[in-house]
CSV table of C-alpha atoms and ligand atoms in Angstrom, one decimal:
chain,number,residue,atom,x,y,z
A,7,UNK,CA,1.2,-18.1,-22.7
A,8,UNK,CA,-1.6,-15.7,-23.3
A,9,UNK,CA,-0.7,-11.7,-23.4
A,10,UNK,CA,-3.5,-9.1,-23.5
A,11,UNK,CA,-4.0,-7.9,-26.8
A,12,UNK,CA,-6.5,-5.2,-28.5
A,13,UNK,CA,-8.8,-6.9,-31.1
A,14,UNK,CA,-9.8,-4.9,-34.0
A,15,UNK,CA,-11.5,-5.8,-37.4
A,16,UNK,CA,-8.7,-6.3,-40.3
A,17,UNK,CA,-10.0,-2.9,-42.0
A,18,UNK,CA,-9.0,-1.1,-38.8
A,19,UNK,CA,-5.7,-2.8,-38.2
A,20,UNK,CA,-3.2,-0.5,-39.4
A,21,UNK,CA,-4.9,2.7,-38.2
A,22,UNK,CA,-5.1,0.8,-34.8
A,23,UNK,CA,-1.6,-0.2,-34.7
A,24,UNK,CA,-0.3,3.6,-35.4
A,25,UNK,CA,-2.4,4.6,-32.8
A,26,UNK,CA,-1.2,2.3,-30.1
A,27,UNK,CA,2.3,3.0,-31.7
A,28,UNK,CA,1.9,6.8,-31.0
A,29,UNK,CA,1.0,6.0,-27.3
A,30,UNK,CA,4.0,3.6,-26.9
A,31,UNK,CA,1.7,1.0,-26.0
A,32,UNK,CA,2.5,-2.0,-28.2
A,33,UNK,CA,4.3,-4.9,-26.8
A,34,UNK,CA,7.3,-5.4,-29.1
A,35,UNK,CA,8.0,-8.9,-27.8
A,36,UNK,CA,4.9,-10.6,-29.1
A,37,UNK,CA,3.7,-10.6,-32.7
A,38,UNK,CA,0.6,-9.0,-34.1
A,39,UNK,CA,-1.7,-11.8,-35.5
A,40,UNK,CA,-4.5,-11.8,-38.2
A,41,UNK,CA,-7.1,-14.6,-37.5
A,42,UNK,CA,-10.2,-14.6,-39.5
A,43,UNK,CA,-10.8,-11.1,-40.5
A,44,UNK,CA,-9.6,-10.0,-36.9
A,45,UNK,CA,-6.0,-8.4,-35.9
A,46,UNK,CA,-4.7,-9.1,-32.5
A,47,UNK,CA,-2.1,-6.4,-31.3
A,48,UNK,CA,-0.3,-7.2,-28.1
A,49,UNK,CA,-0.1,-4.3,-25.8
A,50,UNK,CA,2.5,-3.9,-23.0
A,51,UNK,CA,0.2,-1.8,-20.7
A,52,UNK,CA,-3.4,-2.6,-21.1
A,53,UNK,CA,-4.5,-0.3,-18.5
A,54,UNK,CA,-3.5,2.5,-20.5
A,55,UNK,CA,-5.4,1.6,-23.7
A,56,UNK,CA,-7.7,4.3,-24.5
A,57,UNK,CA,-11.5,3.4,-23.8
A,58,UNK,CA,-13.2,2.2,-26.8
A,59,UNK,CA,-10.9,-0.6,-27.7
A,60,UNK,CA,-11.6,-4.3,-27.1
A,61,UNK,CA,-8.8,-6.0,-25.1
A,62,UNK,CA,-8.6,-9.8,-24.9
A,63,UNK,CA,-6.0,-12.2,-23.7
A,64,UNK,CA,-4.6,-14.3,-26.9
A,65,UNK,CA,-1.7,-16.9,-27.1
A,66,UNK,CA,0.4,-15.1,-29.7
A,67,UNK,CA,3.7,-16.1,-30.7
A,68,UNK,CA,6.8,-14.5,-29.4
A,69,UNK,CA,9.1,-12.5,-31.7
A,70,UNK,CA,11.9,-14.8,-32.3
A,71,UNK,CA,14.6,-11.7,-32.3
A,72,UNK,CA,13.8,-10.5,-29.1
A,73,UNK,CA,15.0,-11.9,-25.8
A,74,UNK,CA,13.1,-10.4,-22.7
A,75,UNK,CA,14.1,-10.9,-19.1
A,76,UNK,CA,11.7,-13.8,-18.6
A,77,UNK,CA,13.7,-15.7,-21.1
A,78,UNK,CA,16.9,-15.3,-19.0
A,79,UNK,CA,15.3,-16.1,-15.7
A,80,UNK,CA,14.0,-19.1,-13.9
A,81,UNK,CA,11.3,-16.9,-12.3
A,82,UNK,CA,8.5,-14.8,-13.7
A,83,UNK,CA,9.8,-11.2,-13.3
A,84,UNK,CA,7.7,-8.2,-12.7
A,85,UNK,CA,8.8,-4.8,-13.5
A,86,UNK,CA,7.6,-1.4,-14.7
A,87,UNK,CA,8.9,0.8,-17.5
A,88,UNK,CA,9.2,4.4,-17.3
A,89,UNK,CA,10.8,5.2,-20.8
A,90,UNK,CA,14.3,3.4,-20.5
A,91,UNK,CA,14.3,3.4,-16.8
A,92,UNK,CA,13.0,0.1,-15.5
A,93,UNK,CA,11.8,0.1,-12.0
A,94,UNK,CA,11.7,-3.2,-9.9
A,95,UNK,CA,10.4,-3.9,-6.4
A,96,UNK,CA,12.7,-6.7,-5.0
A,97,UNK,CA,13.4,-7.2,-1.2
A,98,UNK,CA,15.9,-10.0,-1.7
A,99,UNK,CA,19.2,-8.4,-3.0
A,100,UNK,CA,20.3,-11.4,-4.8
A,101,UNK,CA,17.0,-11.8,-6.9
A,102,UNK,CA,17.1,-8.1,-7.4
A,103,UNK,CA,20.9,-8.2,-8.9
A,104,UNK,CA,19.5,-11.2,-10.9
A,105,UNK,CA,16.7,-9.5,-12.3
A,106,UNK,CA,18.5,-6.2,-13.2
A,107,UNK,CA,21.2,-8.2,-15.0
A,108,UNK,CA,18.5,-9.9,-17.0
A,109,UNK,CA,16.7,-6.6,-18.0
A,110,UNK,CA,20.2,-5.1,-19.0
A,111,UNK,CA,20.9,-8.1,-21.0
A,112,UNK,CA,17.4,-8.5,-22.6
A,113,UNK,CA,16.4,-6.6,-25.8
A,114,UNK,CA,14.4,-4.1,-23.7
A,115,UNK,CA,15.6,-0.5,-24.1
A,116,UNK,CA,17.3,0.2,-20.8
A,117,UNK,CA,19.3,2.9,-19.4
A,118,UNK,CA,18.7,2.4,-15.9
A,119,UNK,CA,17.3,-0.4,-13.4
A,120,UNK,CA,16.2,1.0,-10.1
A,121,UNK,CA,14.9,-0.9,-7.1
A,122,UNK,CA,12.5,0.5,-4.9
A,123,UNK,CA,14.5,1.3,-1.5
A,124,UNK,CA,12.0,3.2,0.7
A,125,UNK,CA,8.1,4.0,0.8
A,126,UNK,CA,7.0,7.2,-0.7
A,127,UNK,CA,7.7,9.7,2.0
A,128,UNK,CA,8.1,13.3,3.2
A,129,UNK,CA,6.0,16.2,2.1
A,130,UNK,CA,7.4,15.8,-1.5
A,131,UNK,CA,6.3,12.1,-1.7
A,132,UNK,CA,9.6,11.0,-3.1
A,133,UNK,CA,11.3,7.5,-2.5
A,134,UNK,CA,14.9,6.3,-2.2
A,135,UNK,CA,16.3,4.0,-5.0
A,136,UNK,CA,19.0,1.6,-5.2
A,137,UNK,CA,20.5,2.4,-8.8
A,138,UNK,CA,21.2,-1.3,-10.2
A,139,UNK,CA,22.2,-0.7,-13.6
A,140,UNK,CA,23.5,2.5,-15.1
A,141,UNK,CA,23.4,6.1,-13.4
A,142,UNK,CA,20.8,8.0,-14.4
A,143,UNK,CA,17.5,8.5,-12.5
A,144,UNK,CA,15.8,10.6,-15.1
A,145,UNK,CA,13.4,9.1,-17.3
A,146,UNK,CA,11.4,10.3,-20.2
A,147,UNK,CA,7.6,8.9,-19.8
A,148,UNK,CA,4.8,8.8,-22.5
A,149,UNK,CA,1.2,8.9,-21.7
A,150,UNK,CA,-1.7,9.4,-24.0
A,151,UNK,CA,0.1,11.3,-26.3
A,152,UNK,CA,2.1,13.4,-23.7
A,153,UNK,CA,5.9,13.3,-22.8
A,154,UNK,CA,6.9,13.9,-19.4
A,155,UNK,CA,10.6,14.1,-18.2
A,156,UNK,CA,11.2,13.4,-14.6
A,157,UNK,CA,14.1,12.5,-12.1
A,158,UNK,CA,12.6,9.7,-10.1
A,159,UNK,CA,15.2,10.5,-7.2
A,160,UNK,CA,13.8,14.1,-6.9
A,161,UNK,CA,10.1,14.1,-7.6
A,162,UNK,CA,6.7,11.9,-7.3
A,163,UNK,CA,5.4,10.1,-10.3
A,164,UNK,CA,3.5,7.0,-11.0
A,165,UNK,CA,2.7,5.7,-14.3
A,166,UNK,CA,-0.1,3.5,-12.5
A,167,UNK,CA,-2.2,6.5,-12.3
A,168,UNK,CA,-2.3,6.9,-16.2
A,169,UNK,CA,-5.9,5.7,-16.8
A,170,UNK,CA,-7.2,7.6,-14.1
A,171,UNK,CA,-5.6,11.1,-15.4
A,172,UNK,CA,-7.0,10.2,-18.8
A,173,UNK,CA,-10.5,9.9,-17.3
A,174,UNK,CA,-10.4,13.4,-15.8
A,175,UNK,CA,-8.7,15.0,-18.9
A,176,UNK,CA,-11.6,13.8,-20.9
A,177,UNK,CA,-13.8,16.0,-19.0
A,178,UNK,CA,-11.8,19.1,-19.5
A,179,UNK,CA,-13.1,21.8,-22.0
A,180,UNK,CA,-11.3,24.3,-24.0
A,181,UNK,CA,-11.0,27.7,-22.3
A,182,UNK,CA,-11.7,26.4,-18.8
A,183,UNK,CA,-9.5,27.5,-15.9
A,184,UNK,CA,-8.1,24.5,-13.9
A,185,UNK,CA,-6.0,24.4,-10.9
A,186,UNK,CA,-3.7,21.6,-9.9
A,187,UNK,CA,-3.0,22.1,-6.1
A,188,UNK,CA,-0.2,19.1,-6.0
A,189,UNK,CA,1.0,19.3,-9.7
A,190,UNK,CA,4.1,17.2,-9.6
A,191,UNK,CA,5.7,17.2,-13.1
A,192,UNK,CA,2.5,17.9,-14.7
A,193,UNK,CA,0.7,14.5,-15.7
A,194,UNK,CA,-2.7,16.4,-15.0
A,195,UNK,CA,-1.8,20.0,-15.9
A,196,UNK,CA,-0.1,19.2,-19.4
A,197,UNK,CA,-2.8,17.1,-20.9
A,198,UNK,CA,-5.4,19.6,-19.3
A,199,UNK,CA,-3.5,22.4,-21.3
A,200,UNK,CA,-3.5,20.1,-24.4
A,201,UNK,CA,-7.1,20.1,-24.3
A,202,UNK,CA,-7.1,24.1,-24.2
A,203,UNK,CA,-7.6,24.7,-20.6
A,204,UNK,CA,-5.7,27.6,-19.0
A,205,UNK,CA,-3.7,25.7,-16.1
A,206,UNK,CA,-2.2,26.7,-12.9
A,207,UNK,CA,-0.1,24.0,-11.2
A,208,UNK,CA,1.5,24.5,-7.7
A,209,UNK,CA,4.0,22.1,-6.2
A,210,UNK,CA,6.2,22.7,-2.9
A,211,UNK,CA,9.1,20.7,-4.6
A,212,UNK,CA,10.8,23.2,-6.5
A,213,UNK,CA,12.2,20.3,-8.8
A,214,UNK,CA,9.0,19.2,-9.6
A,215,UNK,CA,8.0,22.7,-10.6
A,216,UNK,CA,11.2,23.2,-13.0
A,217,UNK,CA,10.2,19.9,-14.8
A,218,UNK,CA,6.5,21.0,-15.0
A,219,UNK,CA,8.1,24.1,-16.8
A,220,UNK,CA,10.3,21.9,-19.0
A,221,UNK,CA,7.3,19.5,-19.7
A,222,UNK,CA,4.8,22.2,-20.7
A,223,UNK,CA,7.4,23.4,-23.1
A,224,UNK,CA,8.1,19.9,-24.4
A,225,UNK,CA,4.3,19.1,-25.1
A,226,UNK,CA,3.9,22.8,-26.5
A,227,UNK,CA,1.7,24.2,-24.1
A,228,UNK,CA,3.9,26.5,-22.3
A,229,UNK,CA,1.7,29.5,-22.9
A,230,UNK,CA,-1.3,28.0,-21.1
A,231,UNK,CA,0.5,26.7,-18.2
A,232,UNK,CA,1.6,28.8,-15.1
A,233,UNK,CA,3.9,26.7,-12.7
A,234,UNK,CA,4.2,28.0,-9.5
A,235,UNK,CA,6.7,26.9,-6.6
A,236,UNK,CA,5.3,27.1,-3.3
A,237,UNK,CA,3.0,25.9,-0.4
A,238,UNK,CA,-0.5,25.8,-2.2
A,239,UNK,CA,-2.1,26.9,1.2
A,240,UNK,CA,-0.2,30.3,0.7
A,241,UNK,CA,-0.6,30.6,-2.8
A,242,UNK,CA,-4.3,30.1,-2.9
A,243,UNK,CA,-5.0,33.9,-1.9
A,244,UNK,CA,-3.8,34.8,-5.4
A,245,UNK,CA,-6.3,32.7,-7.2
A,246,UNK,CA,-9.2,33.3,-5.2
A,247,UNK,CA,-12.7,32.6,-6.8
A,248,UNK,CA,-10.5,31.6,-10.1
A,249,UNK,CA,-11.1,27.9,-10.8
A,250,UNK,CA,-13.5,25.9,-12.9
A,251,UNK,CA,-11.6,22.8,-12.0
A,252,UNK,CA,-9.5,21.8,-9.1
A,253,UNK,CA,-7.4,18.6,-8.8
A,254,UNK,CA,-6.3,17.5,-5.3
A,255,UNK,CA,-4.0,14.6,-5.7
A,256,UNK,CA,-2.3,14.5,-2.2
A,257,UNK,CA,-3.9,11.4,-0.6
A,258,UNK,CA,-3.7,11.0,3.1
A,259,UNK,CA,-3.6,14.8,3.7
A,260,UNK,CA,-5.7,16.6,0.9
A,261,UNK,CA,-8.2,17.2,3.8
A,262,UNK,CA,-5.9,19.7,5.1
A,263,UNK,CA,-6.1,21.7,2.0
A,264,UNK,CA,-9.9,21.8,1.6
A,265,UNK,CA,-10.1,25.5,2.9
A,266,UNK,CA,-7.5,26.6,0.2
A,267,UNK,CA,-9.7,24.6,-2.6
A,268,UNK,CA,-12.7,26.3,-1.3
A,269,UNK,CA,-10.9,29.8,-1.5
A,270,UNK,CA,-9.7,29.2,-5.2
A,271,UNK,CA,-13.1,27.7,-6.4
A,272,UNK,CA,-15.0,29.9,-8.9
A,273,UNK,CA,-18.9,30.3,-8.9
A,274,UNK,CA,-19.3,26.5,-10.3
A,275,UNK,CA,-16.3,24.4,-9.7
A,276,UNK,CA,-15.5,20.4,-10.3
A,277,UNK,CA,-13.1,19.1,-7.5
A,278,UNK,CA,-11.4,15.9,-8.1
A,279,UNK,CA,-10.6,14.8,-4.5
A,280,UNK,CA,-8.0,11.9,-4.1
A,281,UNK,CA,-8.0,10.1,-0.8
A,282,UNK,CA,-6.7,6.6,0.6
A,283,UNK,CA,-9.5,5.1,3.1
A,284,UNK,CA,-10.3,1.7,4.5
A,285,UNK,CA,-12.5,-0.6,2.4
A,286,UNK,CA,-15.5,-0.2,5.1
A,287,UNK,CA,-16.0,3.5,4.1
A,288,UNK,CA,-13.6,4.5,1.3
A,289,UNK,CA,-15.8,7.6,0.1
A,290,UNK,CA,-17.2,9.0,3.6
A,291,UNK,CA,-14.4,10.7,5.2
A,292,UNK,CA,-13.6,12.6,2.0
A,293,UNK,CA,-17.3,13.6,1.4
A,294,UNK,CA,-17.8,14.7,5.0
A,295,UNK,CA,-14.5,16.8,4.9
A,296,UNK,CA,-15.7,18.2,1.5
A,297,UNK,CA,-18.9,19.4,3.0
A,298,UNK,CA,-17.4,20.8,6.1
A,299,UNK,CA,-15.0,23.1,4.2
A,300,UNK,CA,-17.9,24.1,1.7
A,301,UNK,CA,-20.2,25.1,4.8
A,302,UNK,CA,-22.9,27.6,3.6
A,303,UNK,CA,-20.8,29.1,1.0
A,304,UNK,CA,-21.2,26.2,-1.7
A,305,UNK,CA,-23.7,23.6,-2.4
A,306,UNK,CA,-21.8,20.3,-2.9
A,307,UNK,CA,-23.1,17.4,-5.1
A,308,UNK,CA,-21.1,14.4,-5.2
A,309,UNK,CA,-21.1,13.5,-8.8
A,310,UNK,CA,-19.0,10.2,-8.8
A,311,UNK,CA,-17.3,8.0,-6.5
A,312,UNK,CA,-14.7,6.1,-8.1
A,313,UNK,CA,-12.2,3.6,-6.9
A,314,UNK,CA,-8.8,4.3,-8.8
A,315,UNK,CA,-7.0,1.2,-7.1
A,316,UNK,CA,-6.1,-1.2,-4.4
A,317,UNK,CA,-3.5,0.6,-2.2
A,318,UNK,CA,-2.9,-2.0,0.5
A,319,UNK,CA,-4.9,-4.8,2.2
A,320,UNK,CA,-8.3,-3.4,3.0
A,321,UNK,CA,-7.4,0.2,1.7
A,322,UNK,CA,-8.3,1.8,-1.4
A,323,UNK,CA,-7.2,4.7,-3.4
A,324,UNK,CA,-10.6,6.6,-4.3
A,325,UNK,CA,-11.6,9.8,-5.7
A,326,UNK,CA,-14.7,11.9,-5.5
A,327,UNK,CA,-15.7,14.0,-8.5
A,328,UNK,CA,-17.6,16.8,-6.8
A,329,UNK,CA,-19.5,20.0,-8.1
A,330,UNK,CA,-19.4,22.9,-6.0
A,331,UNK,CA,-22.0,25.6,-6.7
A,332,UNK,CA,-22.1,29.1,-4.8
A,333,UNK,CA,-25.1,29.6,-3.1
B,11,SAM,C1,1.3,12.4,-4.8
B,11,SAM,S1,2.1,13.7,-5.4
B,11,SAM,C2,1.2,14.1,-7.0
B,11,SAM,C3,2.0,14.8,-8.1
B,11,SAM,C4,1.1,14.7,-9.4
B,11,SAM,N1,-0.2,15.2,-9.3
B,11,SAM,C5,0.9,13.5,-10.0
B,11,SAM,O1,0.0,13.0,-10.1
B,11,SAM,O2,2.1,12.8,-10.3
B,11,SAM,C6,1.7,15.1,-4.3
B,11,SAM,C7,2.6,16.3,-4.7
B,11,SAM,O3,2.1,17.5,-3.7
B,11,SAM,C8,3.2,18.3,-3.5
B,11,SAM,N2,3.1,18.8,-2.3
B,11,SAM,C9,2.9,18.4,-1.1
B,11,SAM,N3,2.5,19.4,-0.2
B,11,SAM,C10,2.0,20.5,-0.9
B,11,SAM,C11,1.9,21.9,-0.5
B,11,SAM,N4,1.4,22.2,0.7
B,11,SAM,N5,1.5,22.6,-1.7
B,11,SAM,C12,1.8,22.5,-2.7
B,11,SAM,N6,2.2,21.1,-3.1
B,11,SAM,C13,2.6,20.1,-2.3
B,11,SAM,C14,4.5,17.3,-3.4
B,11,SAM,O4,5.8,17.9,-3.5
B,11,SAM,C15,4.3,16.3,-4.4
B,11,SAM,O5,4.9,16.7,-5.8
C-alpha cells in the first residue's frame, strides 16, 4: 500500500527528517527509505507539510515493531490525532467500540479515544463527545512548531485548518497589530505572535480564553498576546482604528460582525474573512457583505479568493483576503 512521503535528495535527508520530526509529522508506522540518491520520508498528515517539500505516494515497508489499528481490524479505519487524543467519527456503536479498542491496543500513543456525538453547536461552536477509551478530553496538539493545549469538550478546535492557518501566518510581519475576533485557544494568535506581531484575541468562551493565555505562555509569546474574554462586538470600541490585520474565523455568522471589524480596522488593514457558502457563488455573499460594511469609509480590494476545504455536499469553506484602505 502506498503512503504519502516527502521526497528529498539524500544530502538533505537528515535535515528534512529533523524538520518533519519537530513538526510531529513523521509517520512512525512506516520506514524511511533510500533509493538511488533519494530519501522517502513517510508523513502522517501530508496536508500539514510546509510548502516547498515534494510529496509523493510511495510503497514503503511497514515498521515491523509498530502495530496499527488497521492491523487489528477487518476494515480500513479513519481517525484523527490531536496529540494522544484520538478522534473517530462512527455512527454505528459496535464499529465505534471495535475501532476504539483497536486504537487502544495499537502502538499509537493513546490517552483517550473520542467519538463525535453531535455537530458543532451553539455560539461557542463546541460539540458533544462520547468517551470510548480513557477519561480526559484535554489534548496537546502540535502544529507548525507551536503547541496548543485545549479541552475538546469545552472549546472549538480543528486540526484540519492547520494548512490554512499557516498560509495566513506567513503573511504576518514583525511589529504589526493583529486582531483575532474569534480567537479560540489561539491557533492564529499564537503563530502570529511568534512572527513578532502584537496580537489581541477575543472569545466569548471563557475556557477558550484561559487556554489562549496558557498557550501564549507555553509558546513563549505572552508579552505579545492580549487575551480578552467577551463579545467582540462590545470589545471592538476599545480597539477603534487599531488593527493592521483582522481574522474573522466564524463561518456562518461572520457577516454579523463586519461593522465591528470596520471599527477595529486601521488606516490600512488586511481582513481574512471565513465563510461557508454554496458552490454556485462561494465568494459573492462575503464580498458583498464586506463592501456594504465598509461603505464610503474604506476602499475594498479583494486580494485573494481561496477555497479552504469542502464542507458539505455543494458547500465550501472559503476565505477572502481583503485589503481595506481608509479613503
Ligand atoms: C470557529 S471557532 C474559531 C476559533 C479559532 N479561531 C480557531 O480557528 O480554532 C469560533 C470562535 O468564536 C467564538 N465566538 C462566537 N461568537 C463570538 C462573539 N460574539 N465574540 C467573540 N467570540 C465569539 C466561539 O466561542 C469560538 O471559539
